[in-house]
XYZ file of C-alpha atoms in Angstrom:
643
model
C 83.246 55.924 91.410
C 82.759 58.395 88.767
C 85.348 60.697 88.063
C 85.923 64.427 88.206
C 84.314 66.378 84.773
C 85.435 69.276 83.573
C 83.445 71.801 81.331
C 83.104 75.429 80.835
C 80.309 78.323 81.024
C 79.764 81.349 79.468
C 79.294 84.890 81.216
C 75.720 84.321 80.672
C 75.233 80.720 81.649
C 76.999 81.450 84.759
C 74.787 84.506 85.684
C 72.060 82.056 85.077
C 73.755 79.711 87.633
C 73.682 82.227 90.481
C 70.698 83.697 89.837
C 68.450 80.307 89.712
C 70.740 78.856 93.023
C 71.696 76.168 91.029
C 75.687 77.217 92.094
C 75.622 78.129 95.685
C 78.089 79.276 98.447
C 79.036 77.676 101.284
C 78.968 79.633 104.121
C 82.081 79.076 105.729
C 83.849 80.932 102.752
C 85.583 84.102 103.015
C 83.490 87.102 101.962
C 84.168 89.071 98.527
C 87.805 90.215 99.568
C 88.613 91.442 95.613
C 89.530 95.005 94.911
C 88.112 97.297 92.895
C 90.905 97.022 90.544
C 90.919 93.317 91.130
C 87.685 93.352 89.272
C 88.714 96.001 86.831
C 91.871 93.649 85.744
C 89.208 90.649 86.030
C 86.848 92.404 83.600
C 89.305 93.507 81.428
C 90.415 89.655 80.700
C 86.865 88.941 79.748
C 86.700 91.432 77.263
C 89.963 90.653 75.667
C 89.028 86.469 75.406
C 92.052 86.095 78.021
C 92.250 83.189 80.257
C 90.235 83.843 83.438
C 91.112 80.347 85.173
C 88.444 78.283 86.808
C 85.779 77.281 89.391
C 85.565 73.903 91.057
C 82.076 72.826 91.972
C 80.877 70.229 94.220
C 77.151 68.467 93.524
C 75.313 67.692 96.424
C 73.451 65.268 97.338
C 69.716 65.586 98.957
C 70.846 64.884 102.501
C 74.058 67.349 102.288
C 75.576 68.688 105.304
C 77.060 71.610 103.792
C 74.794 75.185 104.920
C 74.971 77.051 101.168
C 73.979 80.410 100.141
C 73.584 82.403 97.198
C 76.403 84.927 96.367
C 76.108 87.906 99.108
C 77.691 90.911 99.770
C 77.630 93.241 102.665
C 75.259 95.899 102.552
C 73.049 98.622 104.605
C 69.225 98.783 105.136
C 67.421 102.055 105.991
C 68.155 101.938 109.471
C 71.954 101.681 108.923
C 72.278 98.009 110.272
C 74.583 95.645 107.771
C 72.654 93.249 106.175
C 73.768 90.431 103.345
C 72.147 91.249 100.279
C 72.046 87.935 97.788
C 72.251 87.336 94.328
C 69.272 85.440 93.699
C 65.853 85.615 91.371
C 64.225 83.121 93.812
C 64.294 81.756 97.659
C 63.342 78.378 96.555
C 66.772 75.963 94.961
C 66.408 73.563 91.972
C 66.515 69.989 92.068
C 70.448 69.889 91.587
C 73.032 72.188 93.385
C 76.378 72.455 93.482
C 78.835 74.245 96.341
C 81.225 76.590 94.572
C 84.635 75.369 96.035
C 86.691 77.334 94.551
C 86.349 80.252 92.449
C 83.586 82.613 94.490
C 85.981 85.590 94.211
C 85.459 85.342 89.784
C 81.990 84.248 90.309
C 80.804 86.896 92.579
C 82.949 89.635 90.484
C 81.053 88.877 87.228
C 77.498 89.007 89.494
C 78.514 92.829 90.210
C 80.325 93.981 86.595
C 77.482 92.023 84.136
C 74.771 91.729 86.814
C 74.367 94.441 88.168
C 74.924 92.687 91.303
C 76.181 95.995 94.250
C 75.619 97.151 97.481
C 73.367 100.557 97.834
C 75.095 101.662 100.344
C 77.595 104.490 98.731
C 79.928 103.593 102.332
C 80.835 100.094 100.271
C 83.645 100.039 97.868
C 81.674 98.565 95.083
C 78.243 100.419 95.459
C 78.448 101.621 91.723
C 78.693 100.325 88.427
C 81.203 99.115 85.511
C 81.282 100.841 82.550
C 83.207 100.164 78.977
C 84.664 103.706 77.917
C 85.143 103.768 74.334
C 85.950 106.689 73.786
C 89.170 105.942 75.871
C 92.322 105.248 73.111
C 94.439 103.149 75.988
C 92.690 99.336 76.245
C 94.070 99.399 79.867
C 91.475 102.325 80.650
C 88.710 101.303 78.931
C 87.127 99.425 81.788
C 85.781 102.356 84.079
C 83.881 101.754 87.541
C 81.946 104.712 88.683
C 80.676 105.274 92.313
C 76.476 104.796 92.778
C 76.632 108.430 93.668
C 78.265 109.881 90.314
C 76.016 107.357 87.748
C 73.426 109.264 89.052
C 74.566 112.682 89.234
C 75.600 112.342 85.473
C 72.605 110.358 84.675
C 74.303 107.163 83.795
C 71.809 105.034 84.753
C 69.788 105.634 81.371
C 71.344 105.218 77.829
C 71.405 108.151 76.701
C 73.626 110.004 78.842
C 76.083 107.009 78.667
C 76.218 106.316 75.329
C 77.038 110.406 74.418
C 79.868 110.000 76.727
C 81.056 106.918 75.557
C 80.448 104.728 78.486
C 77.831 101.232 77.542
C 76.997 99.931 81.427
C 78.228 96.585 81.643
C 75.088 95.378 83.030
C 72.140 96.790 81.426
C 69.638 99.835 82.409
C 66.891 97.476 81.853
C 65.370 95.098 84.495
C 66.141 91.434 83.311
C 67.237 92.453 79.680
C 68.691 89.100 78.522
C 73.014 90.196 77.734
C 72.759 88.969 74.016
C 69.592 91.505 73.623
C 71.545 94.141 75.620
C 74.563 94.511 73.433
C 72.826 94.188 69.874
C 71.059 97.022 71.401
C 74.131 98.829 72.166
C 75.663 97.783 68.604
C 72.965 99.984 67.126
C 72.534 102.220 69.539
C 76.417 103.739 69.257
C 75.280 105.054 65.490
C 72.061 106.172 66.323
C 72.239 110.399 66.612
C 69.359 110.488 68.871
C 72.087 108.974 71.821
C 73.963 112.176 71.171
C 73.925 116.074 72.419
C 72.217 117.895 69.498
C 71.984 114.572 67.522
C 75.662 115.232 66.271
C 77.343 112.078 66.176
C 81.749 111.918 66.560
C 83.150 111.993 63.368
C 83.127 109.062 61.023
C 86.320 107.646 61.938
C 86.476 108.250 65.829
C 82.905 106.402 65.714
C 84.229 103.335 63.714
C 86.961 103.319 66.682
C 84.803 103.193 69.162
C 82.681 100.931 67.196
C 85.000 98.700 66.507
C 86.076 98.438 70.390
C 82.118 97.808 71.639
C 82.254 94.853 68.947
C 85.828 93.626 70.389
C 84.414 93.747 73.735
C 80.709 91.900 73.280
C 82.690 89.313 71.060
C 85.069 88.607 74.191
C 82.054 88.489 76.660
C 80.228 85.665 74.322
C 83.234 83.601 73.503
C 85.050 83.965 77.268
C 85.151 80.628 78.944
C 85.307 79.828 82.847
C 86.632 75.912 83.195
C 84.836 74.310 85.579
C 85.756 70.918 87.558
C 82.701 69.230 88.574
C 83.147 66.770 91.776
C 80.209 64.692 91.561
C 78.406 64.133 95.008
C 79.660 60.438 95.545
C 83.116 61.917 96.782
C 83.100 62.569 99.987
C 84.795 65.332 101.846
C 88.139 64.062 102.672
C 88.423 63.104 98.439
C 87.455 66.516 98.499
C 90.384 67.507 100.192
C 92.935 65.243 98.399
C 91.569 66.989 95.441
C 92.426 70.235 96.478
C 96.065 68.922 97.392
C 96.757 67.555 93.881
C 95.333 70.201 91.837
C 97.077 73.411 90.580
C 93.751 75.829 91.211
C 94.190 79.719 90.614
C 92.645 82.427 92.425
C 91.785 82.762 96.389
C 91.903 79.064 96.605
C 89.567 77.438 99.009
C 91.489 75.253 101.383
C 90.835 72.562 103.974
C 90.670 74.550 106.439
C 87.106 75.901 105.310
C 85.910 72.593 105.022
C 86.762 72.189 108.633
C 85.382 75.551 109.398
C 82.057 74.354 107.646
C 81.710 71.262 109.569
C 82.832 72.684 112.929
C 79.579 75.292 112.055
C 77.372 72.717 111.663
C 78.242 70.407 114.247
C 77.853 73.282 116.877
C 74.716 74.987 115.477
C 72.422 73.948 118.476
C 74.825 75.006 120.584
C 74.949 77.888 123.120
C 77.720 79.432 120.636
C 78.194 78.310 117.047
C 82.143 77.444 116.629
C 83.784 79.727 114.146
C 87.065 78.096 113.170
C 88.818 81.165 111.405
C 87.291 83.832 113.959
C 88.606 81.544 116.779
C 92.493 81.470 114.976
C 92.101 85.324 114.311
C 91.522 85.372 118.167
C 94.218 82.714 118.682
C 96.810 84.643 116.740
C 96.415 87.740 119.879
C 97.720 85.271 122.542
C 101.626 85.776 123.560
C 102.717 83.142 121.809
C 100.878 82.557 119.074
C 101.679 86.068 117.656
C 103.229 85.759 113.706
C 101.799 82.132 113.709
C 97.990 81.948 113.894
C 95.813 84.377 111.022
C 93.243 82.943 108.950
C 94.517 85.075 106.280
C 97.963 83.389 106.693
C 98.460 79.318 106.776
C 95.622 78.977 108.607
C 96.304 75.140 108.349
C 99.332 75.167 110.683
C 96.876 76.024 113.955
C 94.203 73.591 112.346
C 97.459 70.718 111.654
C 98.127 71.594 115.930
C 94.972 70.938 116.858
C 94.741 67.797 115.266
C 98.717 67.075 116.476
C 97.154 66.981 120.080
C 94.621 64.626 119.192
C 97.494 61.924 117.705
C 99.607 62.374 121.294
C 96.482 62.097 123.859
C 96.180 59.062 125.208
C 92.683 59.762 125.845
C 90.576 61.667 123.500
C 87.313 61.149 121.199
C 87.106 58.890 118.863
C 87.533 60.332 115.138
C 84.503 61.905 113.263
C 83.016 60.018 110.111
C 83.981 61.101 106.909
C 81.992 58.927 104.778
C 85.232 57.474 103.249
C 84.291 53.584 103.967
C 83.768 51.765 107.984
C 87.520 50.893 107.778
C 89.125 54.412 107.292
C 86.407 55.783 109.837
C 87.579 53.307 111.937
C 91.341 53.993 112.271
C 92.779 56.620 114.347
C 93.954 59.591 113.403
C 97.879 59.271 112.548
C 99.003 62.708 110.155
C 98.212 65.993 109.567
C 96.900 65.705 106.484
C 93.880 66.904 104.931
C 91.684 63.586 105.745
C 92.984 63.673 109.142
C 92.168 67.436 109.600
C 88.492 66.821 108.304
C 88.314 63.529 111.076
C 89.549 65.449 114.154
C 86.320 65.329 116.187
C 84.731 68.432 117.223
C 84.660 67.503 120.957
C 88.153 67.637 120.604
C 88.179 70.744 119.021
C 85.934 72.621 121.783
C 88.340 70.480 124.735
C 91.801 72.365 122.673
C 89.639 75.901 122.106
C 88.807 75.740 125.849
C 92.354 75.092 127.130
C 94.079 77.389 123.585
C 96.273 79.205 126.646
C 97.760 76.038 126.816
C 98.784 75.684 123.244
C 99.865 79.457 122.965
C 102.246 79.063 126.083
C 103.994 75.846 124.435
C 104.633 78.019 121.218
C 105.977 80.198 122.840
C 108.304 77.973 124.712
C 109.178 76.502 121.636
C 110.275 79.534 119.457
C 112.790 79.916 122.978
C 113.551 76.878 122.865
C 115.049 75.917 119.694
C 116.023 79.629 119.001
C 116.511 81.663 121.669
C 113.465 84.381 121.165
C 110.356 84.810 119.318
C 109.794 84.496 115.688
C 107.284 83.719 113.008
C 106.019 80.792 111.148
C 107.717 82.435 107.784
C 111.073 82.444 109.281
C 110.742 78.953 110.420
C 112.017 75.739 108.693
C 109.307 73.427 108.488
C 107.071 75.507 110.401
C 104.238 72.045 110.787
C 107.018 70.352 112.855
C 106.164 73.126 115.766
C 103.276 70.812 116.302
C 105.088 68.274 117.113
C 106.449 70.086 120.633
C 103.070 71.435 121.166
C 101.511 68.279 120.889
C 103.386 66.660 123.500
C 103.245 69.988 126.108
C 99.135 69.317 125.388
C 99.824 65.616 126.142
C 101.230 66.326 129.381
C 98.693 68.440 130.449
C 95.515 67.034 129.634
C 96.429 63.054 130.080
C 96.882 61.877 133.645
C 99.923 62.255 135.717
C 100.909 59.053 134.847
C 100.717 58.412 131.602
C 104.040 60.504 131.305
C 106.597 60.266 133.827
C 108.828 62.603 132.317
C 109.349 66.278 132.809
C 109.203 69.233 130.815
C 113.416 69.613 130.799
C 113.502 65.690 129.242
C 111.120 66.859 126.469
C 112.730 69.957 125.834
C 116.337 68.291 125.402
C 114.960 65.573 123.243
C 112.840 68.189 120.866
C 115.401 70.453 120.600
C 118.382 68.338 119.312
C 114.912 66.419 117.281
C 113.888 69.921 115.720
C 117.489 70.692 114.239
C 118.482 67.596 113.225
C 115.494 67.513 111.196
C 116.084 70.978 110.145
C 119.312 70.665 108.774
C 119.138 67.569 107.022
C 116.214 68.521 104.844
C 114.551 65.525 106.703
C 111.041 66.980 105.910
C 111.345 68.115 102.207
C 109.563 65.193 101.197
C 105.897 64.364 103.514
C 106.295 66.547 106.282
C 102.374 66.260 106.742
C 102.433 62.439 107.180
C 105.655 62.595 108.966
C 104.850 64.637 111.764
C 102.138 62.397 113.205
C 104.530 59.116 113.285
C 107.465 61.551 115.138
C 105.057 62.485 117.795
C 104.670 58.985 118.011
C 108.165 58.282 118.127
C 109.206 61.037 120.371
C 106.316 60.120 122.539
C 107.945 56.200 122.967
C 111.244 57.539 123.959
C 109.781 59.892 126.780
C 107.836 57.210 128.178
C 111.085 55.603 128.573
C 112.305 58.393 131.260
C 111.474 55.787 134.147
C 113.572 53.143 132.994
C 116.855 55.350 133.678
C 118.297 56.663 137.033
C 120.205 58.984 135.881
C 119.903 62.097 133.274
C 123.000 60.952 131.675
C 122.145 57.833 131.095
C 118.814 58.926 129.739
C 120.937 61.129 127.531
C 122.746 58.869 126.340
C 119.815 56.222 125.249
C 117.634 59.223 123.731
C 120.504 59.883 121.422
C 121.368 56.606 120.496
C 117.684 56.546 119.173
C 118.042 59.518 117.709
C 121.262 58.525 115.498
C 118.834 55.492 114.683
C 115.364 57.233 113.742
C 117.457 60.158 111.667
C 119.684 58.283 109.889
C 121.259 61.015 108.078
C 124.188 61.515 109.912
C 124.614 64.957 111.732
C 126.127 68.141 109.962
C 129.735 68.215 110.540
C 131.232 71.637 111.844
C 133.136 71.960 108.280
C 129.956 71.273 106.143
C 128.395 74.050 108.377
C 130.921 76.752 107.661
C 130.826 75.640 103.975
C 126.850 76.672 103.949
C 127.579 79.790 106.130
C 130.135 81.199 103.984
C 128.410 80.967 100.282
C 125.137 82.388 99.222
C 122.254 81.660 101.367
C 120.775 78.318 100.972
C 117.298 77.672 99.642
C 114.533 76.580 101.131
C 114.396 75.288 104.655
C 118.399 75.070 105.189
C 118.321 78.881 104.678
C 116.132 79.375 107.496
C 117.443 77.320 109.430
C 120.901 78.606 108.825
C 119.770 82.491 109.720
C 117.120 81.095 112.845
C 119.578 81.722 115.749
C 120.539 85.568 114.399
C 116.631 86.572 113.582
C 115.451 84.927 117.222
C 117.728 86.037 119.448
C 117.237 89.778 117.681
C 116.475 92.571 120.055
C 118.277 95.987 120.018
C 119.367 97.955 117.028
C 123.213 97.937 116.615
C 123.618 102.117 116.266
C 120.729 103.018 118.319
C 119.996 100.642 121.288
C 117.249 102.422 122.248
C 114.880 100.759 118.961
C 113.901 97.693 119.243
C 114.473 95.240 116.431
C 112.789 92.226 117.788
C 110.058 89.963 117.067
C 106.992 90.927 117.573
C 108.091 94.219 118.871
C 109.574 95.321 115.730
C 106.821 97.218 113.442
C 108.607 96.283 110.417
C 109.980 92.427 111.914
C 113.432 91.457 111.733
C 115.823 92.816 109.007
C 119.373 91.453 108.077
C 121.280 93.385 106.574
C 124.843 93.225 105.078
C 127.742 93.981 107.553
C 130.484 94.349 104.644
C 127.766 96.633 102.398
C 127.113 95.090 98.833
C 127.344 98.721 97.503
C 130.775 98.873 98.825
C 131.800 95.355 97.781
C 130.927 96.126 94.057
C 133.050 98.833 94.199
C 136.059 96.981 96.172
C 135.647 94.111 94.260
C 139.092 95.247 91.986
C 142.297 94.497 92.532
C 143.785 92.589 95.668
C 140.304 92.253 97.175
C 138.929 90.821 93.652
C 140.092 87.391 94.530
C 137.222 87.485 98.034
C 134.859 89.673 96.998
C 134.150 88.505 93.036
C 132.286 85.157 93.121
C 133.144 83.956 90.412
C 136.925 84.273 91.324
C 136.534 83.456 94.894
C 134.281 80.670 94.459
C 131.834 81.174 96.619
C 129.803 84.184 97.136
C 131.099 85.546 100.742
C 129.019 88.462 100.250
C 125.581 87.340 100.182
C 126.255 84.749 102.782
C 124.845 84.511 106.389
C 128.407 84.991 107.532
C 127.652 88.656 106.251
C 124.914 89.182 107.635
C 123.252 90.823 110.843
C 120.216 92.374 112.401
C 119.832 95.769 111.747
C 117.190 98.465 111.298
C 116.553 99.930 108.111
C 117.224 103.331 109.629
C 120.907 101.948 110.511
C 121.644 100.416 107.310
C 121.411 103.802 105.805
C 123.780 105.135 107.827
C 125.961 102.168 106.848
C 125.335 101.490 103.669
C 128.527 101.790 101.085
C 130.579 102.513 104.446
C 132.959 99.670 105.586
C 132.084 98.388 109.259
C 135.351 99.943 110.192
C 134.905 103.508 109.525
C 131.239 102.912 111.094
C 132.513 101.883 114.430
C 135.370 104.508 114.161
C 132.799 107.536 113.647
C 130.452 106.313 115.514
C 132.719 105.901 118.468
C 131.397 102.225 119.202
C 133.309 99.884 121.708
C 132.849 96.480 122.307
C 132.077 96.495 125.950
C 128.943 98.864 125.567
C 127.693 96.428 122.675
C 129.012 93.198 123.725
C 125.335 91.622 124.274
C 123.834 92.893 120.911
C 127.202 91.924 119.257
C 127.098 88.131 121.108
C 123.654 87.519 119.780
C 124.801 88.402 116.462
C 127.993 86.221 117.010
C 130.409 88.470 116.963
C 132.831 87.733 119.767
C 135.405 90.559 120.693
C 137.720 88.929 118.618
C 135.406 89.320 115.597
C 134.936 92.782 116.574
C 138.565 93.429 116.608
C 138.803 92.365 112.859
C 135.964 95.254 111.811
C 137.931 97.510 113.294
C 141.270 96.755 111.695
C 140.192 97.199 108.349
C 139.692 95.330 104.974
C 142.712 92.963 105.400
C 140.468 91.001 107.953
C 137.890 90.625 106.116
C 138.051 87.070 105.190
C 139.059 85.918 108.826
C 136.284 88.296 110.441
C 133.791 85.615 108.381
C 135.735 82.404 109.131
C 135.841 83.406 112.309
C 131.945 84.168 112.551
C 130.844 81.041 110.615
C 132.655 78.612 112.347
C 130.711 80.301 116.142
C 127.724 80.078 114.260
C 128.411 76.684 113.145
C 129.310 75.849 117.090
C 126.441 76.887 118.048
C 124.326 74.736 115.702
C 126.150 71.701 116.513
C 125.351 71.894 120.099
C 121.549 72.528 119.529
C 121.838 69.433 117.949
C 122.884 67.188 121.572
C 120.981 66.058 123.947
C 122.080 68.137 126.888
C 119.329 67.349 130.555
């Protein structure tokens, strides 16, 4: 198979590119989502010969699936309706294409700043035109955009006017004027005194400046580079994907998800109602539930990783979708989460999970409460994927016959529950999480199917952990180790999270002021911890007889910045705390125990705990002993099987 080539193109070659069709767009990809300044900064590099990273293209062959497009933007006709308007010289394509993978946001920024390429529309935020300013001194400013509506109030759109000012348009005045003809022109035309007001020209040396900057710039638009990989058409999409996995690409990176997205389209176009994969997770994302985990803007692959999670636990379910990847891998079922496996999940599956998504959104909500006691986000979850694993086996149970699972929803929960932190706390999934997750739902799956073969629940609970101590073979977290994590700076990684979980979940009313709500997703701002001994007042108490627990370096470990120190709090409260000990808080705030006890229990601080903020800095060090070692409790019984 031939491999992938890598090249490079020129500003102009690449205008070529989109003009003629020979690079197109696939339509699943997200629209133009730069900023002005985005393209500003982008334009800027050109000028300067900077790096400006690369595209990956993808040649297609004759009978190619894929629906492509020429670089659009939004736009408005006369009769105010949006419209695409395309960046195109012709409606017809040349023999060879390619699909622009990655790298439409640089491609379709160059179409606007050296093609002239903008909506009319003065509503859009790049209907106008990009101007070099030389008579600007600071190279950070010499890269001007100008609203449609101002070129033509100061007559920009002709020469003259810009070239007394100092601006050269970065695309030219002149219908198809090829660039290397454009700026020779402009190379003459910035000493020429007929471009001026009264045919004065600047003064010799400010004119050499800005002559010497117009040169600097057109030298930087010839000899600017974009790489390009080139993945010949004999790859077929689920190489594709693998590529995308191994390579380090820069920019708004395309992403497996928009493969699916594009194949989901096209399967579904004779349908009633075309499936739109990222408008259906945007949709998804509303559901109690699936708040904070479902946004095609945000890991869209965790919902697309679920869906295809349900497909490895059904019993019954359609068979996978070609890929083109050889009869033998078509042939076998679908077993990870993966980016192969994502591109075989069938689409009858799809529309069967879309059609019952109240399902899925109920069991993600049951398991945020489940492991953790509330609601939370993907982001504050270690190893968010293995969510899909309880999900999976709620959708199991619902759409598979009675039979095929004679076990109840309390057997699953106690067996996922001491499964998910296990797994969490071990570090079980830093390495393969994707292929992982598909043999655990497996796995899990075996053991519940086992439920019959036990009379009792403690007898099942018994087996189920005996099987657990065999399939995680890291042995479980010992109280000690615990307190050891909870006391020292905050972990890395997946341990971190895992370690703060319990204290963000179960977060609901604000310490000082029980009347805001600190919660997920009612929070505005989402959950904030915040230090309970204040690091402003630490650095300043961290002399003397305290020096020996609050330096780091001479307690060693850093009790400060560890979880042990840490609670949920508003931001509003933390002012009022900050660089005050917890003491004199409680003290002038006239706060008891009994009127706080729930906020304080969810925050694991027992009345004995509370006791120690009150009596001052001597308790300091047993206040977080004591706190770390109920934290630690409680993380050592999520991790038994309790029916």
């Amino acid at each position: 198979m031939s491999e992938v080539n890598v090249t490079s193109v020129s500003v102009a070659e690449l205008l070529e590119k989109l003009r003629s069709r020979e690079w197109l767009i696939p339509k699943f990809q997200r629209e133009f989502v730069w900023t002005v300044q985005d393209v500003i900064d982008f334009t800027h590099s050109i000028l300067f010969t900077r790096p400006i990273g690369m595209a990956t293209i993808w040649a297609q062959s004759d009978n190619s699936q894929l629906e492509l497009e020429p670089i659009s933007l939004s736009d408005r006709n006369s009769s105010g309706d949006m419209v695409p308007i395309r960046f195109c010289e012709t409606e017809v394509n040349p023999k060879k294409i390619y699909a622009v993978l990655d790298g439409r946001q640089r491609c379709t920024a160059i179409a606007i700043v050296f093609g002239g390429f903008h909506p009319k529309d003065s509503r859009f935020k790049h209907s106008g035109r990009y101007f070099l300013n030389v008579a600007e001194e600071d190279t950070t400013k010499q890269v001007v955009f100008l609203k449609e509506k101002e070129v033509k109030q100061n007559g920009f759109d002709k020469d003259a006017a810009c070239i007394a000012s100092g601006l050269f348009p970065l695309s030219s005045n002149i219908e198809k004027e090829q660039m290397l003809g454009q700026w020779y022109r402009y190379v003459q035309a910035i000493k020429d005194p007929a471009f001026y007001s009264n045919g004065q020209l600047p003064e010799a040396k400010e004119l050499d400046r800005r002559d010497a900057i117009l040169k600097k710039a057109f030298d930087g638009i010839i000899k600017t580079q974009l790489a390009v990989y080139i993945v010949p058409e004999l790859f077929s999409l689920d190489e594709v994907c693998e590529i995308f996995e191994t390579l380090n690409i820069t920019g708004v990176k395309v992403s497996t998800v928009d493969l699916v997205h594009s194949w989901l389209y096209a399967d579904t176009a004779k349908d009633a109602r075309q499936f739109l994969l990222r408008d259906w997770i945007d949709e998804f994302g509303t559901k109690d539930g699936a708040i904070g985990w479902a946004s095609s803007m945000d890991r869209p692959e965790l919902i697309v990783q679920m869906a295809t999670a349900c497909h490895i636990a059904l019993d019954t379910k359609p068979k996978p979708r070609p890929t083109h990847a050889g009869p033998k891998k078509d042939s076998e079922e679908i077993s990870s989460v993966k980016a192969a496996d994502l591109l075989r999940t069938p689409t009858q599956h799809w529309k069967n999970v879309t059609d019952n998504d109240t399902v899925l959104a109920e069991s993600l909500k049951d398991f945020q409460t489940l492991v953790a006691d509330g609601n939370f986000p993907w982001s504050d979850c270690p190893y968010p994927v293995s969510a899909n694993i309880y999900v999976a086996l709620r959708y199991h149970a619902y759409a598979d016959p009675t039979d095929a699972h004679p076990w109840g929803r309390d057997d699953l929960n106690a067996i996922y529950k001491a499964f998910f932190w296990r797994n969490a706390l071990t570090n079980r999934y830093d390495q393969g999480p994707l292929s992982q997750v598909g043999a655990d739902i497996k796995e899990l799956k075996a053991w519940l199917k086992k439920r019959r073969e036990f009379k009792s629940s403690n007898q099942w609970a018994t087996e189920t952990t005996r099987l657990l101590d065999s399939y995680i073979r890291t042995p479980i977290p010992t109280k000690d180790w615990l307190i050891e994590q909870l006391t020292d700076e905050v972990p890395q990684g997946a341990l971190g999270k895992a370690l703060r979980l319990p204290l963000v979940a179960k977060a609901d009313k604000d310490l000082l002021d029980s009347k805001r709500k600190i919660g997920f997703p009612l929070s505005s701002s989402g959950v904030e911890m915040h230090h309970i001994y204040p690091r402003g007042w630490c650095q300043i108490n961290k002399v003397g007889k305290l020096a020996v627990l609050l330096d780091k370096d001479k307690a060693g470990r850093d009790w400060v910045n560890s979880i042990a120190n840490l609670m949920p709090l508003s931001r509003e409260s933390n002012n009022l705390w900050k660089n005050k000990p917890p003491g004199q808080v409680l003290v002038e705030m006239e706060l008891r125990y009994e009127q706080l006890q729930d906020i304080l229990r969810s925050a694991f601080i027992d009345k004995e705990c509370f006791e120690y903020l009150r009596k001052g800095e001597k308790y300091i060090k047993v206040f977080w002993e004591r706190r770390a070692a109920l934290m630690a409790d409680d993380l050592i019984k999520r991790m038994a099987i309790v029916i």
